[in-house]
PDB file of C-alpha atoms in Angstrom:
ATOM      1  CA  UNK A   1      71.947 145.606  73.029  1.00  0.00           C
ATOM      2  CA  UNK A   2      73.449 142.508  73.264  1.00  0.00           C
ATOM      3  CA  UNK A   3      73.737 140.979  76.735  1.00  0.00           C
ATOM      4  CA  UNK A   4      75.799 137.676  76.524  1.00  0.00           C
ATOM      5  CA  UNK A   5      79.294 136.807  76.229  1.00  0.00           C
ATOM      6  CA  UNK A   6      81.325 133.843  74.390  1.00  0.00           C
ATOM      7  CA  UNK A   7      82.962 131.513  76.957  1.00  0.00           C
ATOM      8  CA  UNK A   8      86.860 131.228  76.473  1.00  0.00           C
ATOM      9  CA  UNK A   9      88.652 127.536  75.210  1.00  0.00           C
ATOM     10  CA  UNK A  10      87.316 125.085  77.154  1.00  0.00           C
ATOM     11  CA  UNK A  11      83.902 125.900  78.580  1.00  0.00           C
ATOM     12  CA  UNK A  12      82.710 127.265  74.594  1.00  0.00           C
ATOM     13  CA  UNK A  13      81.888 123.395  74.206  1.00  0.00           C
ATOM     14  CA  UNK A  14      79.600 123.317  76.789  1.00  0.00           C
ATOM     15  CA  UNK A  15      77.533 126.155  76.142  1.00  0.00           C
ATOM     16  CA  UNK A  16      77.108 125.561  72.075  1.00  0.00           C
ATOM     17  CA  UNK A  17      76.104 121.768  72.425  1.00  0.00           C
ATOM     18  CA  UNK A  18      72.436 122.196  73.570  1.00  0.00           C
ATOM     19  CA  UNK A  19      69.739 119.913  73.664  1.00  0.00           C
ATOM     20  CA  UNK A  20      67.121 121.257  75.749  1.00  0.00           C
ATOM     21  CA  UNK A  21      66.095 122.616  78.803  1.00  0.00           C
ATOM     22  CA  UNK A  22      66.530 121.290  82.113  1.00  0.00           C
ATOM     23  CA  UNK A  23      65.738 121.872  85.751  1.00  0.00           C
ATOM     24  CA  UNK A  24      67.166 124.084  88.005  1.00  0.00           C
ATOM     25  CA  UNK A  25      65.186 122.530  91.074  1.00  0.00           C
ATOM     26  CA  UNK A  26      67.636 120.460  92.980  1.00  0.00           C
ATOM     27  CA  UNK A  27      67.178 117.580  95.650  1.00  0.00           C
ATOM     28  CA  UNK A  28      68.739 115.474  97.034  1.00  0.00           C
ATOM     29  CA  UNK A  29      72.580 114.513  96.287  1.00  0.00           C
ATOM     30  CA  UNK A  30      73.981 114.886  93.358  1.00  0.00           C
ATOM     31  CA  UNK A  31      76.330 112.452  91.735  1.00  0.00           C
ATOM     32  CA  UNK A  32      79.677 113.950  89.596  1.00  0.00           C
ATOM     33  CA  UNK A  33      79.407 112.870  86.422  1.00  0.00           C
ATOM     34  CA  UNK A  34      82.557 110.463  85.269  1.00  0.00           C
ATOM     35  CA  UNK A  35      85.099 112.050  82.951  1.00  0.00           C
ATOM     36  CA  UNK A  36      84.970 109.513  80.293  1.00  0.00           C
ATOM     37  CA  UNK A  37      80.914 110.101  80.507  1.00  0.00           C
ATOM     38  CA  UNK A  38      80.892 113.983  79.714  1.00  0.00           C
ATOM     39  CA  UNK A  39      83.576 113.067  76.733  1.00  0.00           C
ATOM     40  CA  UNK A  40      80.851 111.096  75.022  1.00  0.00           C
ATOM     41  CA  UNK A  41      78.623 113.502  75.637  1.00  0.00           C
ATOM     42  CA  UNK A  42      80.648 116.130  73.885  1.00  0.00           C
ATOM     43  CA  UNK A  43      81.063 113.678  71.247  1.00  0.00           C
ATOM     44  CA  UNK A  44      77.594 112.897  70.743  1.00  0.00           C
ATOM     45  CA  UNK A  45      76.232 116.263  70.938  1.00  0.00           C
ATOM     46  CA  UNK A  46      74.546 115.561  73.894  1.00  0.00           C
ATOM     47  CA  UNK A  47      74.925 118.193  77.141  1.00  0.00           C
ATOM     48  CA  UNK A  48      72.079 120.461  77.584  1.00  0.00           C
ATOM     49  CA  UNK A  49      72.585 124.382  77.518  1.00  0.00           C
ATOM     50  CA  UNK A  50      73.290 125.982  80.322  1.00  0.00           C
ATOM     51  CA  UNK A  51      70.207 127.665  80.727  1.00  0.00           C
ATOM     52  CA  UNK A  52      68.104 126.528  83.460  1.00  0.00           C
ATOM     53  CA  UNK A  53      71.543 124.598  85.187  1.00  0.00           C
ATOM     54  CA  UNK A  54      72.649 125.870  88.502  1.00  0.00           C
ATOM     55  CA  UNK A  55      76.046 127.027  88.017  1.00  0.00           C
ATOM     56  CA  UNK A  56      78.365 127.507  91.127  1.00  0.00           C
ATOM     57  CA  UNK A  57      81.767 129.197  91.295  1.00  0.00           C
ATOM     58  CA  UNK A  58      85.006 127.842  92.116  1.00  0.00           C
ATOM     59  CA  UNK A  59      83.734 128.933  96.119  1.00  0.00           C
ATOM     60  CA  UNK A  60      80.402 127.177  95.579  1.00  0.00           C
ATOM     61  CA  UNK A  61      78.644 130.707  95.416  1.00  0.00           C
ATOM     62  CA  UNK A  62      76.038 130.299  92.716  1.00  0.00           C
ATOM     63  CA  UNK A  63      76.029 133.237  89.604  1.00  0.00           C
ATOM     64  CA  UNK A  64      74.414 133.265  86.441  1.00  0.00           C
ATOM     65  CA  UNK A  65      75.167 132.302  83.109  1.00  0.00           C
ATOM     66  CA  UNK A  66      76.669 136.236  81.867  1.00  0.00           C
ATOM     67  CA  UNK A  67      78.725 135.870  84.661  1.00  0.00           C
ATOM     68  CA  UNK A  68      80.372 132.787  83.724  1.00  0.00           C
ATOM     69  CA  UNK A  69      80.946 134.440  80.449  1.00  0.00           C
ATOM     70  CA  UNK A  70      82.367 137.600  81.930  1.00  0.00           C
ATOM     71  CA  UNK A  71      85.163 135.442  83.641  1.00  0.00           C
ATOM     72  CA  UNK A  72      88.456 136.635  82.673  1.00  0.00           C
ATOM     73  CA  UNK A  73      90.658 133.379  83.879  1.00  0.00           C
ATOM     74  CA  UNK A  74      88.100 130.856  82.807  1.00  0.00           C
ATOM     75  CA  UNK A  75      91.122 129.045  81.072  1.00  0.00           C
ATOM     76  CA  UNK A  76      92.679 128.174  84.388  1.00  0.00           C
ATOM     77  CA  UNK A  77      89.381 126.420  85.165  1.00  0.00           C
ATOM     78  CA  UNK A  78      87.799 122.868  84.369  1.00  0.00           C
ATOM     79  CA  UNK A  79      83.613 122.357  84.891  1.00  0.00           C
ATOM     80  CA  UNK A  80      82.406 119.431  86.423  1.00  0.00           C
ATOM     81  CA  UNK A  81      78.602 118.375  86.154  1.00  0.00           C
ATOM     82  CA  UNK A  82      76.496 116.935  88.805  1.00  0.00           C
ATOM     83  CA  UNK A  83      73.326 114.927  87.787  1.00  0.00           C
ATOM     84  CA  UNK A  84      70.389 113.787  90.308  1.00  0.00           C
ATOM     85  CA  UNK A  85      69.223 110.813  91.202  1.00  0.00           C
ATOM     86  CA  UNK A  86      67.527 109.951  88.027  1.00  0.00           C
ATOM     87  CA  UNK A  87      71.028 111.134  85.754  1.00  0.00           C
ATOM     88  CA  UNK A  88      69.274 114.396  84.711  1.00  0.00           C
ATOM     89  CA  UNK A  89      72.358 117.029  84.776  1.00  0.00           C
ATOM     90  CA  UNK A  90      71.279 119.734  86.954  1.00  0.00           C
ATOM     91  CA  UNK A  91      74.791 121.730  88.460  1.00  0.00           C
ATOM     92  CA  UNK A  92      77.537 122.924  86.692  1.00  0.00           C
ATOM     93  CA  UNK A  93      80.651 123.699  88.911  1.00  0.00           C
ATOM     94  CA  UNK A  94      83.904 125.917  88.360  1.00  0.00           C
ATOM     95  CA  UNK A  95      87.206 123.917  90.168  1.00  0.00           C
ATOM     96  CA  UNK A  96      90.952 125.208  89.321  1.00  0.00           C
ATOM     97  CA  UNK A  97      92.085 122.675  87.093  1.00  0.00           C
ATOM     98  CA  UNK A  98      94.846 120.218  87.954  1.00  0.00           C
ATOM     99  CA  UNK A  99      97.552 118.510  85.697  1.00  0.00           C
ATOM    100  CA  UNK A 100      95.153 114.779  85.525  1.00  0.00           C
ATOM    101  CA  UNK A 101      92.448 117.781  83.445  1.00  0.00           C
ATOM    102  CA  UNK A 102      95.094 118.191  80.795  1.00  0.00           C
ATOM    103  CA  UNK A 103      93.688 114.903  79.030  1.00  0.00           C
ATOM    104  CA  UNK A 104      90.627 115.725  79.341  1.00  0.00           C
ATOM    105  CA  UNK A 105      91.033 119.072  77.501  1.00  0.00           C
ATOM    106  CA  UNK A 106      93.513 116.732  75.040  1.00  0.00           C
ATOM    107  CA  UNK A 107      90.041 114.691  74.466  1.00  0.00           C
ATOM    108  CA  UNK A 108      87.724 117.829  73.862  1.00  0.00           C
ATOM    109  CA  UNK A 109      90.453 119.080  71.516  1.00  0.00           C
ATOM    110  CA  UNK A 110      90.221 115.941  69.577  1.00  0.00           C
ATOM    111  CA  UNK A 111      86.199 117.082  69.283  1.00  0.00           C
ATOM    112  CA  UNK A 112      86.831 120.378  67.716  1.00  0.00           C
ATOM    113  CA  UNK A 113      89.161 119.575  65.335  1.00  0.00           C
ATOM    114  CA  UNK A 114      86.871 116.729  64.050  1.00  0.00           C
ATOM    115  CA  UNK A 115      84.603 120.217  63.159  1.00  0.00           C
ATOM    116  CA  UNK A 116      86.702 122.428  61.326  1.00  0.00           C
ATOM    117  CA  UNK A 117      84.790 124.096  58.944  1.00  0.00           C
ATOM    118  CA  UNK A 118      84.799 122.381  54.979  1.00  0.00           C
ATOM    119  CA  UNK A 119      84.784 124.579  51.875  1.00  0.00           C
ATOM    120  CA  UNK A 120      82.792 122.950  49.414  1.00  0.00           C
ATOM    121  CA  UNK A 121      81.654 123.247  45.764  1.00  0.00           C
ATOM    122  CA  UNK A 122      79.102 126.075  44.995  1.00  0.00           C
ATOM    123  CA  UNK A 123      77.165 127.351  41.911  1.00  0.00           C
ATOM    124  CA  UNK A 124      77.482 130.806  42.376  1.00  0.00           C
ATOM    125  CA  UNK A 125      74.527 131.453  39.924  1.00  0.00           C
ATOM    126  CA  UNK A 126      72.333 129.747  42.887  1.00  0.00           C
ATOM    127  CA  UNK A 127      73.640 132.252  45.390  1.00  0.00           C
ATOM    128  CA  UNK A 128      69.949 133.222  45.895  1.00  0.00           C
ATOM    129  CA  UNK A 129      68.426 129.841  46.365  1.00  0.00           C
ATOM    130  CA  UNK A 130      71.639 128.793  48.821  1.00  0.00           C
ATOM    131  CA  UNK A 131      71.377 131.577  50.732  1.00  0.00           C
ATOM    132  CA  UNK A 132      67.173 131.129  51.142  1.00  0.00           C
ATOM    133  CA  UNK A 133      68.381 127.524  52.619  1.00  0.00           C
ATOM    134  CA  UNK A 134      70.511 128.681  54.845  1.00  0.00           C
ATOM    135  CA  UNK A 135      68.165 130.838  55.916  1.00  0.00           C
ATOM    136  CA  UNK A 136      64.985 128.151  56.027  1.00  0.00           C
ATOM    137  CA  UNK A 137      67.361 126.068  58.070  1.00  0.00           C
ATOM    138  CA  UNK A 138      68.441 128.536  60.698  1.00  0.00           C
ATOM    139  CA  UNK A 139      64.612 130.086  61.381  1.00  0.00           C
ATOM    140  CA  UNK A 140      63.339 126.034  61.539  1.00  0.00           C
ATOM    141  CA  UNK A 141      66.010 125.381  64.333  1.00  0.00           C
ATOM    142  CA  UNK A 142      64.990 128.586  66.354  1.00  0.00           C
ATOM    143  CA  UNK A 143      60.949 127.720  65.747  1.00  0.00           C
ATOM    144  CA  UNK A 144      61.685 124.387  67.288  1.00  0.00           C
ATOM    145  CA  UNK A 145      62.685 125.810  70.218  1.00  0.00           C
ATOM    146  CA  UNK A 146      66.353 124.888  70.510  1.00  0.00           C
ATOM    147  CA  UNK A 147      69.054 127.464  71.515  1.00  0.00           C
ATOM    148  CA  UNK A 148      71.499 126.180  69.337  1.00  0.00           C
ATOM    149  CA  UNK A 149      72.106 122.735  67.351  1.00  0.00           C
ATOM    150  CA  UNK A 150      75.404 122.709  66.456  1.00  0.00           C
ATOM    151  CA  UNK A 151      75.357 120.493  63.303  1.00  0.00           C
ATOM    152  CA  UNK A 152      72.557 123.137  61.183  1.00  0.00           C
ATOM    153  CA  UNK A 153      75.260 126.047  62.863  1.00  0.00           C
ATOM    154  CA  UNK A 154      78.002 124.015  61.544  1.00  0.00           C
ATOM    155  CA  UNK A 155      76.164 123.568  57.899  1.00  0.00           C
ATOM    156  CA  UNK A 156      75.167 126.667  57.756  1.00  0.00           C
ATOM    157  CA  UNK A 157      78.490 128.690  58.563  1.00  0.00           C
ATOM    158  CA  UNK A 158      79.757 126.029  56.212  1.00  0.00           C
ATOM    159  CA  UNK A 159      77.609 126.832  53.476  1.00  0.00           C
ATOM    160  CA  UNK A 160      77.909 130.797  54.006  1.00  0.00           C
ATOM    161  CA  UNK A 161      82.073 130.859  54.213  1.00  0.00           C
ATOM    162  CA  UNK A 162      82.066 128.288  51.039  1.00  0.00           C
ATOM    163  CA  UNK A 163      79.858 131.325  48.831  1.00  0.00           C
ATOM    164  CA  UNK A 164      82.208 133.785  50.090  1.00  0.00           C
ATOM    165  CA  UNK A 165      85.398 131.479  49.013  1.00  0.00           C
ATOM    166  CA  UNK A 166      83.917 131.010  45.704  1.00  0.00           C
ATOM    167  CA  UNK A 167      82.149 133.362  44.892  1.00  0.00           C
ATOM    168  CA  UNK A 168      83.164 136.543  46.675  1.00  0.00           C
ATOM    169  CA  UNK A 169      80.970 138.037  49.359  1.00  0.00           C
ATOM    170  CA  UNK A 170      77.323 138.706  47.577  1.00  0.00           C
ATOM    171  CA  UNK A 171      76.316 142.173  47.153  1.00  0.00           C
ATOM    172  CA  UNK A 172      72.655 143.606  46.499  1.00  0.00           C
ATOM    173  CA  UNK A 173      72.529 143.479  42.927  1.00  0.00           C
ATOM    174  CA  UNK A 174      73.349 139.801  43.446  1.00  0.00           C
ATOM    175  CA  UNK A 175      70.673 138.857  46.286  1.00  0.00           C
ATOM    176  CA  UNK A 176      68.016 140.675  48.437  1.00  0.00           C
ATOM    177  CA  UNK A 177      68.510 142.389  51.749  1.00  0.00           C
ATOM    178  CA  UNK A 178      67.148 139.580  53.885  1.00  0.00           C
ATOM    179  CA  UNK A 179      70.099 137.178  52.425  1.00  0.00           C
ATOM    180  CA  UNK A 180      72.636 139.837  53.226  1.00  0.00           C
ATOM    181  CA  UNK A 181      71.110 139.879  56.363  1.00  0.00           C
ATOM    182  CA  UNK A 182      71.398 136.120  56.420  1.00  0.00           C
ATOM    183  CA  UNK A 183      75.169 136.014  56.103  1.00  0.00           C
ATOM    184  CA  UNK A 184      75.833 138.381  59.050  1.00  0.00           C
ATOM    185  CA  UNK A 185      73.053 136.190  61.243  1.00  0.00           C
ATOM    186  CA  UNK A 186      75.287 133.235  60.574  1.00  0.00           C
ATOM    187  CA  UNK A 187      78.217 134.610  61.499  1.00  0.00           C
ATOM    188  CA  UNK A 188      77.205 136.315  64.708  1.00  0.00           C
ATOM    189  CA  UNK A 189      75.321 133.200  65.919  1.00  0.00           C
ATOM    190  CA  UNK A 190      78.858 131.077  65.152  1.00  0.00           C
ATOM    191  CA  UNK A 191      80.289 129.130  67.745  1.00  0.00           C
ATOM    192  CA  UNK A 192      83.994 129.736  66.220  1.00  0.00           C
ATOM    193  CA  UNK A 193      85.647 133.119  67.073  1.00  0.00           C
ATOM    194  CA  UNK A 194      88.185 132.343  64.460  1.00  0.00           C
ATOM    195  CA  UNK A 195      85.610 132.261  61.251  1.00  0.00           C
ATOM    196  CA  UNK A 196      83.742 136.038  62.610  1.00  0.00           C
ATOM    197  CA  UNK A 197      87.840 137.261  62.769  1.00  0.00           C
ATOM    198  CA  UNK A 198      88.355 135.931  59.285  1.00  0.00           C
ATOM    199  CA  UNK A 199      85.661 137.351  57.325  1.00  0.00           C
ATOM    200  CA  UNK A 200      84.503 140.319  59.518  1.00  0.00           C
ATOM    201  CA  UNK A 201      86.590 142.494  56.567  1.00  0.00           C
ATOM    202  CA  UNK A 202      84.291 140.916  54.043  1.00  0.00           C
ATOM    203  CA  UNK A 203      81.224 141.997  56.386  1.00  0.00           C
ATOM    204  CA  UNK A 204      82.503 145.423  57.234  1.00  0.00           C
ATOM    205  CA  UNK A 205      82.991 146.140  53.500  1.00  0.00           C
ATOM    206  CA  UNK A 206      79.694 145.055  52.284  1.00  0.00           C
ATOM    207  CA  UNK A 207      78.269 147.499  54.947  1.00  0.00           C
ATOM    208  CA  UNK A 208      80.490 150.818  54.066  1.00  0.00           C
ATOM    209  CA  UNK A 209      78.600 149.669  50.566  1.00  0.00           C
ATOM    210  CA  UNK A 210      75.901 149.979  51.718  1.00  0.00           C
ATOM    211  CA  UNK A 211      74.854 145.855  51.380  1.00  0.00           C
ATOM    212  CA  UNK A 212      74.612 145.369  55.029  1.00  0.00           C
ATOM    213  CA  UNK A 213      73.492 147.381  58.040  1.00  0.00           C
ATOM    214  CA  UNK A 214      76.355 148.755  59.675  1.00  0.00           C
ATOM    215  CA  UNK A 215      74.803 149.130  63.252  1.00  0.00           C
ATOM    216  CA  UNK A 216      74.499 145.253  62.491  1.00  0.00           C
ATOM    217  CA  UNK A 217      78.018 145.050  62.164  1.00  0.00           C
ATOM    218  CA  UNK A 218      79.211 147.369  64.488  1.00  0.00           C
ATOM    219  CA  UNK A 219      77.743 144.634  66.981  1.00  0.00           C
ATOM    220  CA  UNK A 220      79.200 141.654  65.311  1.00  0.00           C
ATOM    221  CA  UNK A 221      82.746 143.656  65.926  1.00  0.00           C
ATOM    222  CA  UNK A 222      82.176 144.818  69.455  1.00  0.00           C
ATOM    223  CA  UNK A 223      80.588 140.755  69.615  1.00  0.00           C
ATOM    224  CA  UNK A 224      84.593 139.849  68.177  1.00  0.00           C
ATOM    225  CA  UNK A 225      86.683 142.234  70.604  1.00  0.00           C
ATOM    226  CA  UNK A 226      84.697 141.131  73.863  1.00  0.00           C
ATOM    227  CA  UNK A 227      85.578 137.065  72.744  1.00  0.00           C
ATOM    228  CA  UNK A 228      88.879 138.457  72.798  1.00  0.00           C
ATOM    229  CA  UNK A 229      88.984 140.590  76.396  1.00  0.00           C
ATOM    230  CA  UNK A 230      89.485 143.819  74.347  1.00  0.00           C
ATOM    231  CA  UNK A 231      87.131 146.692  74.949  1.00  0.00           C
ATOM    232  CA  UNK A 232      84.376 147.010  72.596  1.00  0.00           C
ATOM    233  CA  UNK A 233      83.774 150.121  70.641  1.00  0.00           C
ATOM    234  CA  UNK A 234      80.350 150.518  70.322  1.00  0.00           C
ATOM    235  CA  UNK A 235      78.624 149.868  73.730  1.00  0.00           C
ATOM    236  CA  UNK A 236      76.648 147.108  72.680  1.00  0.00           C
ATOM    237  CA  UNK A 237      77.396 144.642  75.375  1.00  0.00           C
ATOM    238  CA  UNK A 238      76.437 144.722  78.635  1.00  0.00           C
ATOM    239  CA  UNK A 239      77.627 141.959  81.396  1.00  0.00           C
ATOM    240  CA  UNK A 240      75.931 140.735  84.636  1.00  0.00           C
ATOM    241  CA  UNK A 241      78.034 140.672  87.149  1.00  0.00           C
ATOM    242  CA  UNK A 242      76.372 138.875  89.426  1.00  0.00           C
ATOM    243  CA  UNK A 243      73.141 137.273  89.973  1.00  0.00           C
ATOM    244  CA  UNK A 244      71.904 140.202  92.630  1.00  0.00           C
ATOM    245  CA  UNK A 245      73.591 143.357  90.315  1.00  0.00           C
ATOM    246  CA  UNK A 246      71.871 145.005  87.450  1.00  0.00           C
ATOM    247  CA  UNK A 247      73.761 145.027  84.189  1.00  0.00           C
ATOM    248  CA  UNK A 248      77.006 146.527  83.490  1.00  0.00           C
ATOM    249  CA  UNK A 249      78.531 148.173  80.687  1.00  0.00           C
ATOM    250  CA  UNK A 250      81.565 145.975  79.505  1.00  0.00           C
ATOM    251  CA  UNK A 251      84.839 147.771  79.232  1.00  0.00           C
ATOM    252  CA  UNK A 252      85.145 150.278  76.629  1.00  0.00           C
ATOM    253  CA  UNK A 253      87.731 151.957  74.026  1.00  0.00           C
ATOM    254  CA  UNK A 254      88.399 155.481  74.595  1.00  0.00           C
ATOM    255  CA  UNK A 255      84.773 156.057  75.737  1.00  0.00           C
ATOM    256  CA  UNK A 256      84.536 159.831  75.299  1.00  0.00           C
ATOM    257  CA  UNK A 257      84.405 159.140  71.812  1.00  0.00           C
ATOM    258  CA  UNK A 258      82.206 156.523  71.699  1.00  0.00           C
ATOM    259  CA  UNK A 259      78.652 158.648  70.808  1.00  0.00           C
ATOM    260  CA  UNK A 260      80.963 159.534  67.951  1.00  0.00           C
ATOM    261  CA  UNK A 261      81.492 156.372  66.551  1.00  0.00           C
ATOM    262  CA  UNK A 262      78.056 155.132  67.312  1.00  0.00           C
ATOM    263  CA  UNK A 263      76.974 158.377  65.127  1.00  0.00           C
ATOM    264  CA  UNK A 264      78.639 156.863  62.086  1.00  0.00           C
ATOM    265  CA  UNK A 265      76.978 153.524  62.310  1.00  0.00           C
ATOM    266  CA  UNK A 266      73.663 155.190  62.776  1.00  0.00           C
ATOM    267  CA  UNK A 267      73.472 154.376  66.554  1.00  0.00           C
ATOM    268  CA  UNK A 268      72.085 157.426  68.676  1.00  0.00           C
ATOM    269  CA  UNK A 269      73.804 158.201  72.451  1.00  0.00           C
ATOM    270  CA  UNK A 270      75.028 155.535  74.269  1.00  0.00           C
ATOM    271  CA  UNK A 271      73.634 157.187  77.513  1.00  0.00           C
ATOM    272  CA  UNK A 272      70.011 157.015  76.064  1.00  0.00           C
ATOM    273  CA  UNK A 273      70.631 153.475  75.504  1.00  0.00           C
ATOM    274  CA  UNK A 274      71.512 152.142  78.620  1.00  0.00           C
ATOM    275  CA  UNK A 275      69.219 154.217  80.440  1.00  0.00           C
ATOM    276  CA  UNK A 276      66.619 151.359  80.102  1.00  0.00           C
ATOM    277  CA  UNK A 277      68.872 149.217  81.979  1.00  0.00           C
ATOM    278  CA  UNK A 278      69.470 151.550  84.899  1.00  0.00           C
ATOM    279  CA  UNK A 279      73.029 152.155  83.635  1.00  0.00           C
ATOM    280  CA  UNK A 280      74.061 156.083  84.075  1.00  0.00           C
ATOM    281  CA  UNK A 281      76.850 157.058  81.152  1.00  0.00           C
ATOM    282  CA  UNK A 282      77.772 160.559  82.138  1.00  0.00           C
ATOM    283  CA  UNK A 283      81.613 160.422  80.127  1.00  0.00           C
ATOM    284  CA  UNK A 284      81.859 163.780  78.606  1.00  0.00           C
ATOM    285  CA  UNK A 285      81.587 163.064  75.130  1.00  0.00           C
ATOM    286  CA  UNK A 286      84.471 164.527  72.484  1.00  0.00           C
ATOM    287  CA  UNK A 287      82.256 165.819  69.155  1.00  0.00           C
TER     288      UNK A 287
END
């Protein structure tokens, strides 16, 4: 059951450039930190993940991270960070954003396009032995403790998209199950929306195969539709509404049929599912 959501445009650059955790017990003032500040930041790969900041709404409220992500006009927003008397960033806060913030996103813009994804050379004979870096280099990152470093994401999604370009998307007679598995890890971990929409077919089609697990995929796609606002069609996301609220289901396509779907993925009732969670799901299901 996946539980988080990507943030939209602006605020995605925040939450993929992580460097470590930070705390969430402030005193004190706080100071804003200066625009041109948080661009080199950005630039350097330097603002922390927002786990273990306090984030506030645009009414000062505080709410937690899945909330942030469940934000449906997050566009029409700009964050501003706050850091403590010793510069440690400590408060992230929501403001409507004014016509002066349309440089700032110009700046940030700048940033991404500086990391569009490369397709470069492969031996697709050494599909294997890629594929076991890629996969070295991802588990390493995780053991270390980081929740995402976005130059080994960027390699790695690099490296993945480049076999697929060149070589076609790898199949089991070509590699193992754990670097089929691999490939979909890299692509549901992936900061960019626009690579998962891209080769999701390539994904989807290796799993009707029978190459990949298709409850694994069926998450990757309900993962792509809830980026996008669109219901999901599996169930597999749930959102926090707010910090005192348990979870909620997040919107879903025709959900009387959605036990049915699950079925053909290999996924059993969606109520038994989020029972766990104290979610009831009591749509009369169409067989």
């Amino acid at each position: 059951m996946m539980t988080k959501r990507l943030l939209p445009a602006l605020l995605i650059a925040f939450f993929y450039l992580a460097c470590g955790d930070l705390t969430s017990d402030v005193s004190g003032k706080l100071y804003k930190l200066p625009t041109e500040e948080m661009i080199l930041l950005i630039r350097n790969q330097e603002l922390p993940s927002l786990e273990g900041l306090i984030i506030k709404d645009k009414y000062g409220n505080q709410i937690s991270t899945d909330s942030l992500m469940a934000l449906q006009d997050a566009d029409e927003y700009i964050p501003d960070l706050y850091v403590d008397a010793e510069g440690t960033i400590v408060e992230f806060r929501l403001r409507p954003m004014t016509p002066e913030d349309k440089q700032l996103m110009n700046d940030i813009h700048k940033y991404g396009r500086s990391s569009e994804i490369r397709v470069v050379d492969v031996d697709c004979t050494r599909q294997r032995a890629l594929l076991e870096l890629v996969e070295k280099r991802n588990r390493e990152v995780r053991t270390h403790g980081i929740t995402s470093d976005l130059q080994a994401n960027r390699d790695n999604l690099e490296m993945v998209i480049s076999i697929i370009e060149h070589c076609g998307m790898p199949t089991l007679e070509e590699v193992d199950s754990v670097h089929m598995a691999t490939v979909w890890t890299i692509f549901q971990q992936a900061a960019s929306q626009k690579y998962r929409k891209k080769y999701f077919k390539y994904l989807k089609s290796a799993a009707e195969r029978g190459d990949l697990d298709p409850i694994e995929v069926a998450k990757l796609e309900d993962r792509i539709l809830v980026a996008d606002g669109q219901p999901q069609r599996y169930g597999t996301y749930l959102i926090d509404e707010n910090s005192d609220t348990p979870w909620a289901l997040y919107k879903l396509e025709a959900p009387e049929q959605v036990d049915a779907r699950r079925a053909k993925v290999g996924l059993g009732p969606l109520s038994e599912e989020l029972e766990p969670y104290g979610i009831s799901f009591t749509v009369p299901q169409i067989q």
